[in-house]
Amino acid sequence: LDFGFLAEGLSAGPSADIQFAVGDKVRVVSPDLKLMHVPKHPNLDPKGLEGEVVDIVVDVSANLPVAVQFTEPRKFKAHFQADELEAI
């Protein structure tokens, strides 16, 4: 089945402005973010943390399309919008 007709007329969403590729090193630059899912680090403020892009979700429904793997303060993965990150 071809469901391509469902996407006709829709904007590409946040993934249209992604300037990163898998393997890129990035730093979180957005203020006022809190990560609740990092074990032993509740309410972690990720600003300034550096990691590696491990996936870019291209589904039109993805509102946080850039997946980044971090190793500090422990190994974890989080999803971001492209404008919340900068290449390093």
PDB file of C-alpha atoms in Angstrom:
ATOM      1  CA  LEU A   1       0.000   0.000   0.000  1.00  0.00           C
ATOM      2  CA  ASP A   2       1.203   3.501  -0.826  1.00  0.00           C
ATOM      3  CA  PHE A   3       0.228   6.097   1.764  1.00  0.00           C
ATOM      4  CA  GLY A   4       2.354   8.864   0.237  1.00  0.00           C
ATOM      5  CA  PHE A   5      -0.795  10.809  -0.588  1.00  0.00           C
ATOM      6  CA  LEU A   6      -1.335  11.397   3.152  1.00  0.00           C
ATOM      7  CA  ALA A   7       1.817  13.527   3.340  1.00  0.00           C
ATOM      8  CA  GLU A   8       0.964  15.687   0.345  1.00  0.00           C
ATOM      9  CA  GLY A   9       0.531  19.310   1.332  1.00  0.00           C
ATOM     10  CA  LEU A  10       2.064  18.852   4.762  1.00  0.00           C
ATOM     11  CA  SER A  11       5.144  20.775   5.771  1.00  0.00           C
ATOM     12  CA  ALA A  12       8.243  18.767   6.518  1.00  0.00           C
ATOM     13  CA  GLY A  13       8.064  19.881  10.169  1.00  0.00           C
ATOM     14  CA  PRO A  14      11.054  20.438  12.450  1.00  0.00           C
ATOM     15  CA  SER A  15      13.221  17.896  10.636  1.00  0.00           C
ATOM     16  CA  ALA A  16      13.358  20.181   7.580  1.00  0.00           C
ATOM     17  CA  ASP A  17      15.898  22.477   9.267  1.00  0.00           C
ATOM     18  CA  ILE A  18      18.225  19.794  10.653  1.00  0.00           C
ATOM     19  CA  GLN A  19      21.824  20.604   9.836  1.00  0.00           C
ATOM     20  CA  PHE A  20      23.320  17.607  11.656  1.00  0.00           C
ATOM     21  CA  ALA A  21      24.274  14.106  10.553  1.00  0.00           C
ATOM     22  CA  VAL A  22      24.678  10.882  12.496  1.00  0.00           C
ATOM     23  CA  GLY A  23      28.134  10.896  14.096  1.00  0.00           C
ATOM     24  CA  ASP A  24      28.342  14.681  14.548  1.00  0.00           C
ATOM     25  CA  LYS A  25      29.561  15.968  17.905  1.00  0.00           C
ATOM     26  CA  VAL A  26      27.127  18.469  19.423  1.00  0.00           C
ATOM     27  CA  ARG A  27      26.636  20.629  22.522  1.00  0.00           C
ATOM     28  CA  VAL A  28      23.277  21.485  24.110  1.00  0.00           C
ATOM     29  CA  VAL A  29      22.792  25.267  23.983  1.00  0.00           C
ATOM     30  CA  SER A  30      19.140  25.705  24.886  1.00  0.00           C
ATOM     31  CA  PRO A  31      18.422  27.081  28.376  1.00  0.00           C
ATOM     32  CA  ASP A  32      15.514  25.962  30.526  1.00  0.00           C
ATOM     33  CA  LEU A  33      15.552  22.276  29.605  1.00  0.00           C
ATOM     34  CA  LYS A  34      15.166  19.565  32.216  1.00  0.00           C
ATOM     35  CA  LEU A  35      15.723  15.875  31.576  1.00  0.00           C
ATOM     36  CA  MET A  36      13.686  13.696  33.910  1.00  0.00           C
ATOM     37  CA  HIS A  37      14.704  10.277  32.573  1.00  0.00           C
ATOM     38  CA  VAL A  38      18.396  10.131  33.555  1.00  0.00           C
ATOM     39  CA  PRO A  39      18.842   7.667  36.460  1.00  0.00           C
ATOM     40  CA  LYS A  40      20.424   9.131  39.620  1.00  0.00           C
ATOM     41  CA  HIS A  41      20.238  12.639  38.058  1.00  0.00           C
ATOM     42  CA  PRO A  42      16.618  13.814  38.296  1.00  0.00           C
ATOM     43  CA  ASN A  43      15.873  17.214  36.769  1.00  0.00           C
ATOM     44  CA  LEU A  44      19.200  17.232  34.905  1.00  0.00           C
ATOM     45  CA  ASP A  45      19.935  20.532  33.145  1.00  0.00           C
ATOM     46  CA  PRO A  46      21.631  19.452  29.881  1.00  0.00           C
ATOM     47  CA  LYS A  47      22.909  22.916  28.847  1.00  0.00           C
ATOM     48  CA  GLY A  48      26.609  22.606  27.999  1.00  0.00           C
ATOM     49  CA  LEU A  49      26.629  18.804  27.817  1.00  0.00           C
ATOM     50  CA  GLU A  50      28.411  17.351  24.788  1.00  0.00           C
ATOM     51  CA  GLY A  51      27.405  14.209  22.944  1.00  0.00           C
ATOM     52  CA  GLU A  52      27.160  12.468  19.596  1.00  0.00           C
ATOM     53  CA  VAL A  53      24.189  12.408  17.208  1.00  0.00           C
ATOM     54  CA  VAL A  54      23.079   8.770  16.966  1.00  0.00           C
ATOM     55  CA  ASP A  55      19.827   9.126  15.025  1.00  0.00           C
ATOM     56  CA  ILE A  56      17.732  11.660  13.156  1.00  0.00           C
ATOM     57  CA  VAL A  57      14.043  10.838  13.026  1.00  0.00           C
ATOM     58  CA  VAL A  58      12.577  11.902   9.696  1.00  0.00           C
ATOM     59  CA  ASP A  59       8.982  10.948  10.473  1.00  0.00           C
ATOM     60  CA  VAL A  60       6.805  14.048  10.017  1.00  0.00           C
ATOM     61  CA  SER A  61       5.338  13.516  13.494  1.00  0.00           C
ATOM     62  CA  ALA A  62       8.685  13.748  15.324  1.00  0.00           C
ATOM     63  CA  ASN A  63       8.787  16.920  17.401  1.00  0.00           C
ATOM     64  CA  LEU A  64      12.270  16.138  18.852  1.00  0.00           C
ATOM     65  CA  PRO A  65      14.002  14.552  15.856  1.00  0.00           C
ATOM     66  CA  VAL A  66      17.689  14.615  16.851  1.00  0.00           C
ATOM     67  CA  ALA A  67      18.749  11.750  19.165  1.00  0.00           C
ATOM     68  CA  VAL A  68      22.008  12.409  21.029  1.00  0.00           C
ATOM     69  CA  GLN A  69      24.061   9.911  23.065  1.00  0.00           C
ATOM     70  CA  PHE A  70      25.834  11.331  26.122  1.00  0.00           C
ATOM     71  CA  THR A  71      28.441   9.723  28.391  1.00  0.00           C
ATOM     72  CA  GLU A  72      28.460  12.288  31.227  1.00  0.00           C
ATOM     73  CA  PRO A  73      27.256  12.422  33.944  1.00  0.00           C
ATOM     74  CA  ARG A  74      26.412   8.847  32.893  1.00  0.00           C
ATOM     75  CA  LYS A  75      25.559   7.118  29.624  1.00  0.00           C
ATOM     76  CA  PHE A  76      22.105   8.146  28.369  1.00  0.00           C
ATOM     77  CA  LYS A  77      20.280   9.224  25.230  1.00  0.00           C
ATOM     78  CA  ALA A  78      17.966  12.212  24.775  1.00  0.00           C
ATOM     79  CA  HIS A  79      16.035  13.750  21.876  1.00  0.00           C
ATOM     80  CA  PHE A  80      16.234  17.431  20.906  1.00  0.00           C
ATOM     81  CA  GLN A  81      15.076  19.940  18.329  1.00  0.00           C
ATOM     82  CA  ALA A  82      17.868  21.052  15.989  1.00  0.00           C
ATOM     83  CA  ASP A  83      17.874  24.616  17.351  1.00  0.00           C
ATOM     84  CA  GLU A  84      18.628  23.305  20.860  1.00  0.00           C
ATOM     85  CA  LEU A  85      22.052  22.031  19.700  1.00  0.00           C
ATOM     86  CA  GLU A  86      25.239  23.408  18.153  1.00  0.00           C
ATOM     87  CA  ALA A  87      27.959  21.513  16.289  1.00  0.00           C
ATOM     88  CA  ILE A  88      31.368  21.314  17.966  1.00  0.00           C
TER      89      ILE A  88
END
